[in-house]
Structures are given as C-alpha cells and as structure tokens.
Coordinates of C-alpha atoms in Angstrom, one line a residue:
Chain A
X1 CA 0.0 0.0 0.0
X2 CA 3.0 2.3 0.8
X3 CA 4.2 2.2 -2.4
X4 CA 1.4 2.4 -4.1
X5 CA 0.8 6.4 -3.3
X6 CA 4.0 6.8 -5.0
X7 CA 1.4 7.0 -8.2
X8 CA 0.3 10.4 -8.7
X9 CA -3.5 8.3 -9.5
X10 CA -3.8 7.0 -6.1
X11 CA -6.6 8.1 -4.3
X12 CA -7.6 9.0 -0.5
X13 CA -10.5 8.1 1.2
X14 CA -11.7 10.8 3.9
X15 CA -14.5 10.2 6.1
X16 CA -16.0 12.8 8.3
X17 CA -17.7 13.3 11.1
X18 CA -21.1 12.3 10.5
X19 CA -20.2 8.6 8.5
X20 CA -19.7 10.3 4.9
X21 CA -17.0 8.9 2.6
X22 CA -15.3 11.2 0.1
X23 CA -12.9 9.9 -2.4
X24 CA -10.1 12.3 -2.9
X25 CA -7.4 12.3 -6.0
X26 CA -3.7 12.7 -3.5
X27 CA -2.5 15.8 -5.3
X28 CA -5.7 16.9 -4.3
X29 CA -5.5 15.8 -0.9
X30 CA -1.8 17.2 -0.9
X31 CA -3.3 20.9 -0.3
X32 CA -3.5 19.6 3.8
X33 CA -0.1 19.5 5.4
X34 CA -2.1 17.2 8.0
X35 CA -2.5 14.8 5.0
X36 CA 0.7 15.6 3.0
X37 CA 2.4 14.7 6.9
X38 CA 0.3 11.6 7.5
X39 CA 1.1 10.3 3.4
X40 CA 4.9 11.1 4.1
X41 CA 4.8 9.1 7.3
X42 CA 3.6 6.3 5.7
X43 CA 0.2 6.3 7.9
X44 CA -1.8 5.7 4.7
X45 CA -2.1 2.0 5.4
X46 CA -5.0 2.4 6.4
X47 CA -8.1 2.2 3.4
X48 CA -9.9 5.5 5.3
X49 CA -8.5 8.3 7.0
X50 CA -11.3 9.4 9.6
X51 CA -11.9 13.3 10.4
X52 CA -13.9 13.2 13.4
X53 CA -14.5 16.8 13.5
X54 CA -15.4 17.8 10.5
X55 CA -18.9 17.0 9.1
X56 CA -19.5 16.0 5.3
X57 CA -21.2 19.3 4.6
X58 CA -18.3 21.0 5.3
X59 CA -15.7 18.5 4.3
X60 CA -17.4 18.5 0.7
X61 CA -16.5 22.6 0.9
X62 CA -13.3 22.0 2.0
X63 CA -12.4 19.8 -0.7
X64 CA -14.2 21.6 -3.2
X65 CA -11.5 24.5 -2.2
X66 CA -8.3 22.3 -2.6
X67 CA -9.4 20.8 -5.6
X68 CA -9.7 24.0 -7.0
X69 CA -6.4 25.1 -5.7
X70 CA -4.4 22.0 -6.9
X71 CA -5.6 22.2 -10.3
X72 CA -5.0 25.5 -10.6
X73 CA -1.6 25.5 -9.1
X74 CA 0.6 28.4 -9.4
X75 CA -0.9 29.5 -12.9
X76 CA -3.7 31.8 -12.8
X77 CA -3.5 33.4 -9.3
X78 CA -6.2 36.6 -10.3
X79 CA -9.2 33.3 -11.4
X80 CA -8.5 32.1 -8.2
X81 CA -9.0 35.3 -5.6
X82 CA -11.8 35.3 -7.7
X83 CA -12.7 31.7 -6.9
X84 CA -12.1 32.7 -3.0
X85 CA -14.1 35.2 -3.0
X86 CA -17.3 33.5 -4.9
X87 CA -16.4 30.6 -2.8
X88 CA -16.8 32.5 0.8
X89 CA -19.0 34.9 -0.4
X90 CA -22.5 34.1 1.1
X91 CA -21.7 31.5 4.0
X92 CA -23.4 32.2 7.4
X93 CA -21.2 32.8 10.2
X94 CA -22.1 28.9 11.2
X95 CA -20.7 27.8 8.1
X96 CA -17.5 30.0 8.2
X97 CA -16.9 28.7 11.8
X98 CA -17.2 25.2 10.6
X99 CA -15.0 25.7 7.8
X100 CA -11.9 27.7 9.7
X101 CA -12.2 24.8 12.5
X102 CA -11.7 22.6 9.3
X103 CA -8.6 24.7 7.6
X104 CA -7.3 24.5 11.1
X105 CA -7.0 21.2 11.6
X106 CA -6.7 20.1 8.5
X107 CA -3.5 22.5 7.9
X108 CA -4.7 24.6 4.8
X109 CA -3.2 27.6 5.5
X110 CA -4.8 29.4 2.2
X111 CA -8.1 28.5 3.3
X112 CA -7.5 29.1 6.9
X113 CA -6.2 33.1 6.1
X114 CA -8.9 33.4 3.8
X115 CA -11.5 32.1 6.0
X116 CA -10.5 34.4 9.2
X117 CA -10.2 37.3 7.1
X118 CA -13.9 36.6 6.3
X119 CA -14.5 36.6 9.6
X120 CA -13.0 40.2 10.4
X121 CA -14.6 41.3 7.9
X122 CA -17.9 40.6 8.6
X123 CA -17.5 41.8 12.4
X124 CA -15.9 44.7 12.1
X125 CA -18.7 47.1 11.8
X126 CA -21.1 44.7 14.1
X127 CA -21.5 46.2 17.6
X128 CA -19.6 44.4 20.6
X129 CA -22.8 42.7 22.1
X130 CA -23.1 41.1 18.9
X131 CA -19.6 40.2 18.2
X132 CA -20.1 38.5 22.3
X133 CA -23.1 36.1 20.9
X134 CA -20.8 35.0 17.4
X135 CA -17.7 34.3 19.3
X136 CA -20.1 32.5 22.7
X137 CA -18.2 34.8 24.8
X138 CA -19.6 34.5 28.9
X139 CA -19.5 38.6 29.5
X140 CA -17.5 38.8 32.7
X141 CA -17.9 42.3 33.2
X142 CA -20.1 44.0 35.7
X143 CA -22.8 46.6 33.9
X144 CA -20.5 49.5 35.8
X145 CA -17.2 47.5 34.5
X146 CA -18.7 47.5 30.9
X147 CA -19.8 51.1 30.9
X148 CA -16.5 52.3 32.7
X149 CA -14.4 50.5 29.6
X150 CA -16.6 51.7 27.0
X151 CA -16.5 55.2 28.0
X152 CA -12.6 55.1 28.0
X153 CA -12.9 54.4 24.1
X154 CA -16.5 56.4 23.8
X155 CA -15.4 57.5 20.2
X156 CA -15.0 54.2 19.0
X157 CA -18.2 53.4 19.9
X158 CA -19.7 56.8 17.3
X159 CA -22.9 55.6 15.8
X160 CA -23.0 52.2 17.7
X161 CA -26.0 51.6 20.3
Chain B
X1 CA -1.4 19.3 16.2
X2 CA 0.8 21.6 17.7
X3 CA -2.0 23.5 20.2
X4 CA -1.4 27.2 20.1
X5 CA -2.3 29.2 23.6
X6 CA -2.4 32.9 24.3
X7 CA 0.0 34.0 26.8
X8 CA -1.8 37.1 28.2
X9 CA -0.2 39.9 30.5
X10 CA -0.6 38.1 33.4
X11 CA 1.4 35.2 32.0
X12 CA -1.9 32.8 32.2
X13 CA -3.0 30.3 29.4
X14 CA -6.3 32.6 28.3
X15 CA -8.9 30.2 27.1
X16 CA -12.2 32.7 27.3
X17 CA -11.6 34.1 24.1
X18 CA -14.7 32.8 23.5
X19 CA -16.2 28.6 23.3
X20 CA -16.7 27.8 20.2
X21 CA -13.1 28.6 18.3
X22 CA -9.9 28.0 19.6
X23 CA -8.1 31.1 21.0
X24 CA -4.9 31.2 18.8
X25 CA -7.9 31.4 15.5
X26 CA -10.1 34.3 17.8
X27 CA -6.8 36.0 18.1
X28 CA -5.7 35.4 14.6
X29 CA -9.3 37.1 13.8
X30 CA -8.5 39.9 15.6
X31 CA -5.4 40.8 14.6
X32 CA -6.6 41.6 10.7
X33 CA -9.3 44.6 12.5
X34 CA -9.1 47.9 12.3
X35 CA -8.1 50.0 15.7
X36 CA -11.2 51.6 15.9
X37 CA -13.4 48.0 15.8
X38 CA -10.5 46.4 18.2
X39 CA -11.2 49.7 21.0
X40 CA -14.9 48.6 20.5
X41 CA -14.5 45.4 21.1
X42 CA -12.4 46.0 24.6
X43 CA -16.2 45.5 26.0
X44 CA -17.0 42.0 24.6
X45 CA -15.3 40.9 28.0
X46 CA -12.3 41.6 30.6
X47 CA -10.1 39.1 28.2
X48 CA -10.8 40.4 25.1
X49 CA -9.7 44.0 26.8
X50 CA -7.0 42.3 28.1
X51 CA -5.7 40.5 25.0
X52 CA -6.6 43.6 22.9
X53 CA -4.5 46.1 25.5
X54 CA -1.3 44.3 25.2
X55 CA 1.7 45.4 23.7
X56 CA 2.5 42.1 22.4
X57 CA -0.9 42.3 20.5
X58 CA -0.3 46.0 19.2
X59 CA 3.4 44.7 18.1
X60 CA 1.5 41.8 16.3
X61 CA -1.2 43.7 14.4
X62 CA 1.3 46.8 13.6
X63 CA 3.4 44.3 11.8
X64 CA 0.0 42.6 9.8
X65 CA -1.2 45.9 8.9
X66 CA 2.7 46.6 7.5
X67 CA 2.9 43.2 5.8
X68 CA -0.2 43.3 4.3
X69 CA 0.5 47.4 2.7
X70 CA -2.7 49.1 5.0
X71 CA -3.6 52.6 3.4
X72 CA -2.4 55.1 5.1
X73 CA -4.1 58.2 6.8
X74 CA -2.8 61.4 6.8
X75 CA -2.4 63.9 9.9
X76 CA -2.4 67.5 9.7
X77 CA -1.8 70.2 12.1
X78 CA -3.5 73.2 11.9
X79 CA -2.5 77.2 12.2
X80 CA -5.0 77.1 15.6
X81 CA -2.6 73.8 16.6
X82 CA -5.4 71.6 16.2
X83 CA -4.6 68.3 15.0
X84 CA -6.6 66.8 12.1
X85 CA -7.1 63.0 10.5
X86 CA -7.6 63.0 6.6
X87 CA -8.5 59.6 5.0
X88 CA -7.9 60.3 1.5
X89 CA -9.1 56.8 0.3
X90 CA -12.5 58.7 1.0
X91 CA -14.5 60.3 -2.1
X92 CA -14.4 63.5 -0.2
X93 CA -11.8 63.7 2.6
X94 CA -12.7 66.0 4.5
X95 CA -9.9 67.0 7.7
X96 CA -11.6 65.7 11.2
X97 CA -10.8 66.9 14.3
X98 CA -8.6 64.5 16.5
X99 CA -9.1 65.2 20.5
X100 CA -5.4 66.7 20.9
X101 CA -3.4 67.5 23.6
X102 CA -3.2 71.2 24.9
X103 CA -0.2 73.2 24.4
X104 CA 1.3 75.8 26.7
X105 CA 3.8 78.2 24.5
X106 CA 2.3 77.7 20.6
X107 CA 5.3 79.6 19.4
X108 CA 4.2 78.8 15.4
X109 CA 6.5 76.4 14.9
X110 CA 4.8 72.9 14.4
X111 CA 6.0 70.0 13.2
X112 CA 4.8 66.0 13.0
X113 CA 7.0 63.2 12.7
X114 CA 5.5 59.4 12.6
X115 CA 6.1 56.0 13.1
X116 CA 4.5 52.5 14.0
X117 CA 1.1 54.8 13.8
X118 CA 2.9 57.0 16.7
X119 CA 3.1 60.7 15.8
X120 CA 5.7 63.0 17.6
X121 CA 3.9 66.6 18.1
X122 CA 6.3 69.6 18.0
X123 CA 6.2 73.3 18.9
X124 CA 9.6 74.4 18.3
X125 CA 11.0 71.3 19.7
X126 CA 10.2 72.3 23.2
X127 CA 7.2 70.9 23.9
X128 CA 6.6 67.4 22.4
X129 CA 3.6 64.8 22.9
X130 CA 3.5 61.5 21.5
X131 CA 0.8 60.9 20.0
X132 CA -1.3 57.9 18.9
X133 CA -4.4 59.5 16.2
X134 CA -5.7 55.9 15.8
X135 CA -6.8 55.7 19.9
X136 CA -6.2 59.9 21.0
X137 CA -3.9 58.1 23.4
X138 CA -0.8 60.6 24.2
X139 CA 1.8 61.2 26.8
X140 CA 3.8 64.7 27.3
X141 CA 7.3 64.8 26.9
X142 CA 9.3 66.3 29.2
X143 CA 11.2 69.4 28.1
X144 CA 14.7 69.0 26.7
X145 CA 16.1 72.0 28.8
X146 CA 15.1 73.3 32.3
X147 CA 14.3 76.6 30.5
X148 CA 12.6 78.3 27.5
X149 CA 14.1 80.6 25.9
X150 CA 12.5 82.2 22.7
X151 CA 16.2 82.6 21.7
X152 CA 17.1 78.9 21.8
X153 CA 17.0 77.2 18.3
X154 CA 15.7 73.3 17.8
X155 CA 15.0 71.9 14.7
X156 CA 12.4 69.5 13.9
X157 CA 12.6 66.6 16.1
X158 CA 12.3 63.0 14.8
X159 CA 10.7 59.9 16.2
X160 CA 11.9 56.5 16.1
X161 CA 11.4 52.9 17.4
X162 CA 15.0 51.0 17.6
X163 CA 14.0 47.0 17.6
X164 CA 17.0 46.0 20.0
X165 CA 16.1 47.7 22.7
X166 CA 12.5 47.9 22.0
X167 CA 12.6 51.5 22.6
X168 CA 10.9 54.7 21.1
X169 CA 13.1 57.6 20.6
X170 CA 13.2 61.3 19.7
X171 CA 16.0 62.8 18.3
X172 CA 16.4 66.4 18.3
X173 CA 19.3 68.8 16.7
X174 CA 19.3 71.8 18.8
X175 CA 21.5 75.2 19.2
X176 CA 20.9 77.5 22.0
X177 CA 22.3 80.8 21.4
X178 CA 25.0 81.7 24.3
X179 CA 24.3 78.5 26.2
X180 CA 26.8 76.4 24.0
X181 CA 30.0 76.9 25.1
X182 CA 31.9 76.8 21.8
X183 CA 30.9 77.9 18.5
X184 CA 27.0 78.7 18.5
X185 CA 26.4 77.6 14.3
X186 CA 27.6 73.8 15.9
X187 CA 24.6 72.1 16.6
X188 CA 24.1 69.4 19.3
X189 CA 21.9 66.5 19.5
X190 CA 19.2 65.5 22.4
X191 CA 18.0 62.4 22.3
X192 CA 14.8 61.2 24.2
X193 CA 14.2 57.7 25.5
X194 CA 10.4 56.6 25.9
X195 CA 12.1 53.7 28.7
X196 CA 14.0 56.1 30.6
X197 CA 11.5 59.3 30.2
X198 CA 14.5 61.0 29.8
X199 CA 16.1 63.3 27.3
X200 CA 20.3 62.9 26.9
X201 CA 22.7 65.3 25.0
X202 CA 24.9 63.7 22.5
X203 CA 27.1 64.4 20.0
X204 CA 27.9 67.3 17.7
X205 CA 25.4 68.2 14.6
X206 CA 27.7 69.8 11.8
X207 CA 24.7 69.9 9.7
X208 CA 21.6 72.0 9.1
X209 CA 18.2 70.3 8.1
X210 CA 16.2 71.4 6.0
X211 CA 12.9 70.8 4.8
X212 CA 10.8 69.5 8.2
X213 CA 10.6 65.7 6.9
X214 CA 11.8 63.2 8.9
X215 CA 12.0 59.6 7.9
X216 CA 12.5 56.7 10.1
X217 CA 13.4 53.6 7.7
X218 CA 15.8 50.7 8.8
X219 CA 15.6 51.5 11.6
X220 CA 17.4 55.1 11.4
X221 CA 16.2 58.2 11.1
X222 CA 17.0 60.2 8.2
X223 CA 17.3 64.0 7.9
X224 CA 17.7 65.9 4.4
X225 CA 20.4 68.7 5.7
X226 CA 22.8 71.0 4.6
X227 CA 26.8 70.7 5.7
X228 CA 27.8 73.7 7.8
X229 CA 31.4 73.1 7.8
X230 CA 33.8 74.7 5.6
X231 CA 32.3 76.8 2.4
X232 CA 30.9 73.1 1.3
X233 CA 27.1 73.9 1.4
X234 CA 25.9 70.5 -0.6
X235 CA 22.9 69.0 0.3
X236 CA 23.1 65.3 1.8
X237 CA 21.0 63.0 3.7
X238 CA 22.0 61.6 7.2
X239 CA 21.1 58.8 9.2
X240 CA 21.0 58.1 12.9
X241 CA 21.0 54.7 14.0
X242 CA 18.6 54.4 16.5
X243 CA 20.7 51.2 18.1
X244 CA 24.4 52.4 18.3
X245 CA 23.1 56.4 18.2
X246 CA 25.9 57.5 15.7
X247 CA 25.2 59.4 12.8
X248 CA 26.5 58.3 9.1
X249 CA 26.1 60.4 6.2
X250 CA 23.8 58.5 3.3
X251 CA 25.9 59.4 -0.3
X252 CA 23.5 61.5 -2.5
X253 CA 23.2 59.8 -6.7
X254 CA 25.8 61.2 -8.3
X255 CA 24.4 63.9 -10.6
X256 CA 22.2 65.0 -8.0
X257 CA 21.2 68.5 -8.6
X258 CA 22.4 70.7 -5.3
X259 CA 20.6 73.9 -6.7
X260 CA 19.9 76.2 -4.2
X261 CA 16.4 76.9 -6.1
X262 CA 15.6 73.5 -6.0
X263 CA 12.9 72.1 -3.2
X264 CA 13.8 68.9 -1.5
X265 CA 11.9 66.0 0.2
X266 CA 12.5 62.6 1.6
X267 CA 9.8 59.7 2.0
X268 CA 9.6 56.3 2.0
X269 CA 8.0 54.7 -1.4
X270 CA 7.5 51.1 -1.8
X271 CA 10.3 50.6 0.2
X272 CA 12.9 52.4 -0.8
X273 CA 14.5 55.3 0.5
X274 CA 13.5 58.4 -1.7
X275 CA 14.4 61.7 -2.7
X276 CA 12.2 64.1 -4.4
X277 CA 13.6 67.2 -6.0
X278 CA 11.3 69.9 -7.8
X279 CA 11.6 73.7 -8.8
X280 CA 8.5 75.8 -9.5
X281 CA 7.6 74.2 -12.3
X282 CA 5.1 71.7 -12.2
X283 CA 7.6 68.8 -12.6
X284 CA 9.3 66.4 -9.7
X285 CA 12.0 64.4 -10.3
X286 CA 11.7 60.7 -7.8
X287 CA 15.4 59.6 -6.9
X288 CA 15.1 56.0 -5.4
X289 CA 17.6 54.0 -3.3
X290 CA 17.0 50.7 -4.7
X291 CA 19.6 49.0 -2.4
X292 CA 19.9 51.0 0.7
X293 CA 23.5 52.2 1.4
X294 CA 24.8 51.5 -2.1
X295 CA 25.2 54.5 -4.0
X296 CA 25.2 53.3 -7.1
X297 CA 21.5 52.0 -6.7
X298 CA 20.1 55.5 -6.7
X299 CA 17.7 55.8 -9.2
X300 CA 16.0 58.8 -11.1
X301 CA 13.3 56.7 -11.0
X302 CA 10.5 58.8 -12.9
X303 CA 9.9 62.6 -13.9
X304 CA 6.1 63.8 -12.1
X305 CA 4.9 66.2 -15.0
X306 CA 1.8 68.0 -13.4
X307 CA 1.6 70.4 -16.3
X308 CA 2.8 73.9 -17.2
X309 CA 0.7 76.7 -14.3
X310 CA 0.7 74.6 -11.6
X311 CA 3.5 75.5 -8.7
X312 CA 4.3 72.6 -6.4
X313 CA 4.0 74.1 -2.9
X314 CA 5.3 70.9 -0.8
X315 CA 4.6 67.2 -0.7
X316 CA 2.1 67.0 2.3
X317 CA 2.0 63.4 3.0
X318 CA 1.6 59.6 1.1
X319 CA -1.7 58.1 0.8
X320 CA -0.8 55.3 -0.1
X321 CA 3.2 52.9 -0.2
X322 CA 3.6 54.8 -3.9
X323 CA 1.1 57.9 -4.2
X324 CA 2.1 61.2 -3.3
X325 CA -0.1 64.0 -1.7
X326 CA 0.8 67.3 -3.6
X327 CA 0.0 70.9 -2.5
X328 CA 0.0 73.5 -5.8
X329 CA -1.0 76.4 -6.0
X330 CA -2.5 77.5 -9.4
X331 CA -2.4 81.7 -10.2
X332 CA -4.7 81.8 -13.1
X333 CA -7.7 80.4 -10.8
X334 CA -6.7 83.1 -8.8
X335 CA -6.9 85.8 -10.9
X336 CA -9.9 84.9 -13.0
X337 CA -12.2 83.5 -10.4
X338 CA -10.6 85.4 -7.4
X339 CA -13.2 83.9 -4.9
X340 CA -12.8 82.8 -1.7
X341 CA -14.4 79.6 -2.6
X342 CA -11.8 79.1 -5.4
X343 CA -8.1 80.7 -4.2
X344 CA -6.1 78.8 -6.3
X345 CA -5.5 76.0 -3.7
X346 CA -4.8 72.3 -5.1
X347 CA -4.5 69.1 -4.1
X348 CA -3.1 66.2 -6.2
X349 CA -2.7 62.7 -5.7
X350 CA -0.6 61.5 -7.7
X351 CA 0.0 57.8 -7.8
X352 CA 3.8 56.7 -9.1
X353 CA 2.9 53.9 -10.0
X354 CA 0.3 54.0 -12.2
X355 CA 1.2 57.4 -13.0
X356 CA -2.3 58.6 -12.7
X357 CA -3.5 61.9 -10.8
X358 CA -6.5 62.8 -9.0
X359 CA -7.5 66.1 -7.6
X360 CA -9.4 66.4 -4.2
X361 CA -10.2 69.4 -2.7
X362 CA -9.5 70.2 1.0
X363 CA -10.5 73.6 1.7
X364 CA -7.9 75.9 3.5
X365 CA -5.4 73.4 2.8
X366 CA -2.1 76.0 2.2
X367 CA -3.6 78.8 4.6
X368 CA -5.2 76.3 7.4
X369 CA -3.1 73.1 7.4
X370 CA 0.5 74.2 8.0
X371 CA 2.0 70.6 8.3
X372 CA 1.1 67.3 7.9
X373 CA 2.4 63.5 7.8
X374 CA 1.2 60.2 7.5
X375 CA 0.5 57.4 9.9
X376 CA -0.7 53.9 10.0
X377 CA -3.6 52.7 12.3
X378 CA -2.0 50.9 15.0
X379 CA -3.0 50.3 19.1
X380 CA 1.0 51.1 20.0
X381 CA 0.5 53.3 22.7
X382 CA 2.6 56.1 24.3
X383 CA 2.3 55.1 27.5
X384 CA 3.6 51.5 27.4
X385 CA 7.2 53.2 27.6
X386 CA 8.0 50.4 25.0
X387 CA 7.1 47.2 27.4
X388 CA 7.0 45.0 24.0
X389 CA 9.4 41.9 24.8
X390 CA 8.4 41.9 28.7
X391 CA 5.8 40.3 27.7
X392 CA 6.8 38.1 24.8

C-alpha cells in the first residue's frame, strides 16, 4: 500500500464526522499539510482516513476549495482570488466557523487566512454585544465594569447603540 | 497538532476568548481589524480588553497591517494647533478633528513626525507629545532643557522605534544661542528615551536640516540637511541609527542636482529610501535607493509632469506605499475667479505607479493646514514606555 501512493492516481479516502465517505485524487488531498504529513509518514495503510471533526457538509466545501487550488496550481493566481471570494461569499457565520475549524486542523493555511479574514470582515462594523453572541463569549464584566471601559474608548463606539 | 495558547499579560493560558473557536484562530481574527473596531470590542469581556491592551498584541497587528501594505491616513496640524485625521481613500476627505493634547507656548512652529502609527507633536521642539491619532492616546514629553528661551533654536525633532532595545526615541538637533559653550552655528543633538522618560545630549550636529521631513526607515532616522562646515554647502541626507546612536552620512546619486532653487523632500516609497527634487515648475523628479547604502542604486526613477501653471507648494504626505499627496498652487484660478471659494489651492494625488493623478479638494489646505504627515492605524501606545518583549 506504501508504495502504491508513490502513483500520482492514487486516491484518499476521507471520512468525516457524521459517517460520509469522500474519495479524494492525492495531489488533491496534498493541499492539507495534516494529510501531506500523514502520506509522508507512511500512515496511509489504512483504506480511510477518519476526520472526526469535520462533518460531510463542510468536508465536501473543503475539498471543493483544494481541488480547485491543486488544479490551478501556481498558474492563474487573479481566477483564483476570484474563486475565493465566490467561494466564501454568502456563507453564514455557522458555516464560516465550521469551515476555519476545518482549515485548522486540517492545515490549509490558504483556506485558513482566507476564512478568518472573512471573519474580520464581517464583524468589524457589528456592535460588541453582537460580536459577544458570534464568538459564545460568557460577559464577565459587571454593567458599571462595561460602561466604565466603554466610556474610556466612547469615540470608538460613534454611531453604535 | 501543535495547540497554540495565548499567553496574556498576566502570563496565564487565556482560554475565554470565547467557546466555540480556539483562542490562537479568535486572536488570529483579531489581529486583521481595524483600531477603531478592536477599541470597541475591549467591552466584549475583561479578556478580550485584556488580549486587545497588550503590547504584544499591538506589536503583532502593527506588523499585519505593514505586511499586508494598510492605506495610510494622513495627519495635519493646523494654524489654531489643532490636529486633524484625513482619510484620502474617501471620495471626499474631509480634515476631522482629532481630540489633541493642549499646548502651553504655541510659538508657530509645528511639526509631526510618525512612526508605527505613533506621531511626535512639536512646537519648536520644546514641547513634544506622543501621540497615537488611531486611539487619541498621548503622553507629554518632558522638556529638553530646564528653560525656555525664545532665543534657543531646535530643529524638527524626529521619532523613532529601535528594535533592540525595543525602545521609542526622539532625536532632536538643537543650538541654544549663548548657552553652548563653543561655536553657536555647531549644533548638538538630544536624544529622548520613551524607557528612561528621559532626554540625553549627545554628539555634535555639523549639519543643518532642512525641509521638516523626517524619515525613520531601517531603523534610522534620516534627515535631508545641509553641511555647515567649511564653504561646502551641498545638500546630503544623514542617518541616525537608532541602536548604536551615531550618525553616518547616506551618499546622494551622483548627478544630484544641489541647486539652491531646487525644493527637496525625503519619504519612503514602496520601500525604498526616496528623494524628491522639484523647482517651481510643475515637474518632480523621484530619486530612489533601490539598495539602501549602495550609492550606485540611486535611481531617477520617474519625472512627475503635473503640467505647465501649476506650482508645487510641498509634498504634504503619502496616501498610499507609492502615491504622493501634492499641495500646488494654481495663479490663473486666482486671478480669473478670485473667490474665496476658489483661491487657487490644489490638491493632487498622484499615484507613481500607475502614474495617474486625481485632484481632491481640502478647503484651506495651504492657509489652514500648515504641516502634515502620515500614519498607519496601530493600538502602540505612548504610555507602554515600550514594554513590548516583557511580555513576549
């Protein structure tokens, strides 16, 4: 079996979370340092590489994006921003979450910058309470705490509630 | 997987960034906002504010925002010494107030100089704040000398961050008439630490600047001045090195034109030490240091040609790594239109790359603006006396 991946045909299978199997061409699969690593390390004797934490709706986007980016490899670098940017364009915060957990641990570091910078974008003109229910942060402060930071940066705060 | 954590202030593993992504990825999210969003978000919760306040943090995103070539914004500082933020990636920049610091003497002699998103505020070198636009944070400099005298002559101080010792420093040529015992055309230089919140006197300064531009770039800070000894008045550009604090003249290109008619600046375009040179007619000639330190790599890199009636008052600022901000002044509109809405005032950007020029319109900007510089957004702030690697 070791050998086998030597042949630039050879293909991967991934299974995620919820029981889906996806087959995957390697060069494909090659866009994941996680998976380049585990290939290298002749791990690949195994027939299916589980990913426990990613579920098949977003593994199918995650593989979607590599395909794209192994094919297109180093050749046509404006098509693919475009391809990003289509690609990310109307996914929910859920989705994005999902997905940057998936870059993450996966090791796609394209995917993961362009993921989080999707992220920032969408939040930065979103006001802090909001921000506090996207991210599931527990609000430590104290109403007086909250109001004393918030008027130390009152003019960030211009046109916010 | 390697797990990232976030070493906070404190020097605790913070894991509140929030539950449902991991904190190096929050972080990571937080490093690619603007200031104005991150000071927002200082109420999501104490370890946000935390995370957000640190100087580690501002190091972090000052260094994104470089990498990734964030537009720049433009200060100005006005005839009342009110301070003013211009975004001139707006359709209609329009000057907006900053909350500034009070000043004391306002003698008339202003000058800004900016780096890491810090600005240095000058009036006549005596009384300096540091300033940080993106936040209004600011901290007062102490004065250089005990006392003021109206006689004493400094010359536009410069600021600049020196990596090894992680400090911020302002460096000041200064003569003070009667109180230096020698030869009062020798200048000397005082040199502020933000660490020690102290100014030091070092060396002699047989140089005098001109133009008010100073540029901090790798790490030293450059003046364009003029020798004072001998009878050899040539124009040259010279750098302090902000680690070992000597100063090393930078050799001007070869056919450099030493004109005393000639107007001189120095910035920083796509990174490359650069000169520009320009007369009154409406052209500018860009001399780039391709290789810094290597004479030979100056190049006359390209000829602005704004057109025949147009004087070039100054180069105000950079919008952008490679487009200049141009004041001219245009006499015909002047004299045919002579309203007060019209005066002649322009203001071009001119973009040296694409060699393309646009013209905004800032009113009062050659009577009410005397000065400006640019910045980039950055959290640095004046009063963290340059803490960075404490907590690293």
């Amino acid at each position: 079996m070791a050998s086998s991946i030597e042949n630039n045909n050879e293909k991967l299978t991934l299974k995620s979370s919820d029981g889906e199997e996806f087959l995957v061409e390697k060069h494909v699969a090659l866009q994941s340092t996680l998976l380049q690593n585990m290939l290298d390390s002749d791990c690949s004797s195994a027939d299916v590489i589980p990913l426990p934490k990613i579920d098949a709706r977003t593994l199918a986007l995650v593989l979607g994006y590599c395909k794209k980016h192994a094919d297109a490899s180093s050749s046509k670098q404006g098509e693919l921003n475009s391809f990003d940017s289509e690609f990310l364009k109307d996914m929910d915060m859920g989705a994005l979450f999902n997905l940057v957990l998936a870059a993450n641990f996966m090791e796609i570091k394209g995917l993961l910058d362009i993921a989080a910078q999707k992220i920032a974008d969408t939040i930065k003109d979103k006001p802090h309470q909001e921000v506090r229910e996207i991210f599931h942060v527990e609000n430590d402060y104290t109403p007086e705490e909250e109001a004393a930071v918030r008027e130390e940066n009152r003019w960030a705060f211009e046109g916010f509630p | 997987m390697k797990k990232a954590t976030i070493i906070s202030d404190s020097g605790t593993i913070d894991d509140h960034l929030g539950s449902n992504l991991p904190p190096e990825i929050v972080t990571d999210v937080l490093y690619r906002l603007p200031v104005k969003s991150l000071c927002r978000f200082k109420c999501v919760s104490p370890s946000w504010k935390t995370l957000i306040s640190s100087p580690h943090f501002a190091q972090t995103h000052l260094h994104r925002a470089e990498a990734n070539h964030h537009p720049l914004k433009a200060i100005l500082f006005s005839c009342s010494f009110d301070l003013y933020s211009v975004d001139f990636a707006d359709a209609n920049p329009t000057p907006k107030k900053l909350e500034r610091p009070s000043f004391k003497h306002m003698s008339g002699s202003r000058s800004l100089s900016s780096c890491n998103g810090l600005v240095l505020v000058s009036d006549k070198g005596y009384v300096n704040f540091l300033f940080n636009p993106s936040t209004s944070e600011y901290k007062e400099l102490p004065a250089p000398f005990p006392e003021y005298s109206s006689d004493d002559v400094f010359y536009s101080p410069g600021l600049g961050y020196d990596s090894y010792t992680d400090d911020y420093k302002v460096v000041m040529p200064f003569s003070i008439e009667g109180r230096v015992p020698n030869d009062a055309a020798v200048m000397v230089v005082a040199v502020y630490s933000l660490k020690t919140n102290a100014w030091r006197t070092i060396q002699d300064f047989p140089y005098t600047p001109v133009g008010c531009r100073r540029v901090c770039f790798n790490e030293r800070l450059h003046w364009l001045c003029r020798r004072t000894v001998g009878l050899d008045y040539s124009k040259i550009v010279v750098a302090f090195n902000l680690a070992d604090e000597i100063f090393r003249e930078v050799q001007m290109p070869a056919s450099y034109d030493h004109d005393e008619f000639t107007h001189h600046d120095m910035v920083v375009l796509e990174g490359c030490l650069s000169l520009l040179v320009w007369s009154q007619a409406g052209r500018i000639d860009v001399w780039m240091m391709m290789e810094y330190g290597l004479r030979e790599s100056w190049t006359k890199f390209l000829i602005v040609n704004l057109g025949s009636g147009r004087s070039i008052v100054d180069v105000l600022c950079l919008s952008m790594q490679d487009e200049l901000v141009l004041r001219l002044w245009e006499e015909r509109f002047r004299v045919i239109r002579g309203s007060v809405e019209d005066d002649g005032e322009r203001l071009i950007l001119y973009n040296l790359i694409k060699g393309t020029q646009r013209e905004v319109v800032v009113p009062g900007i050659l009577t009410e603006y005397v000065v400006g510089d640019h910045y980039i957004e950055t959290l640095v702030s004046p009063n963290h006396g340059g803490r960075i690697s404490e907590t690293m």
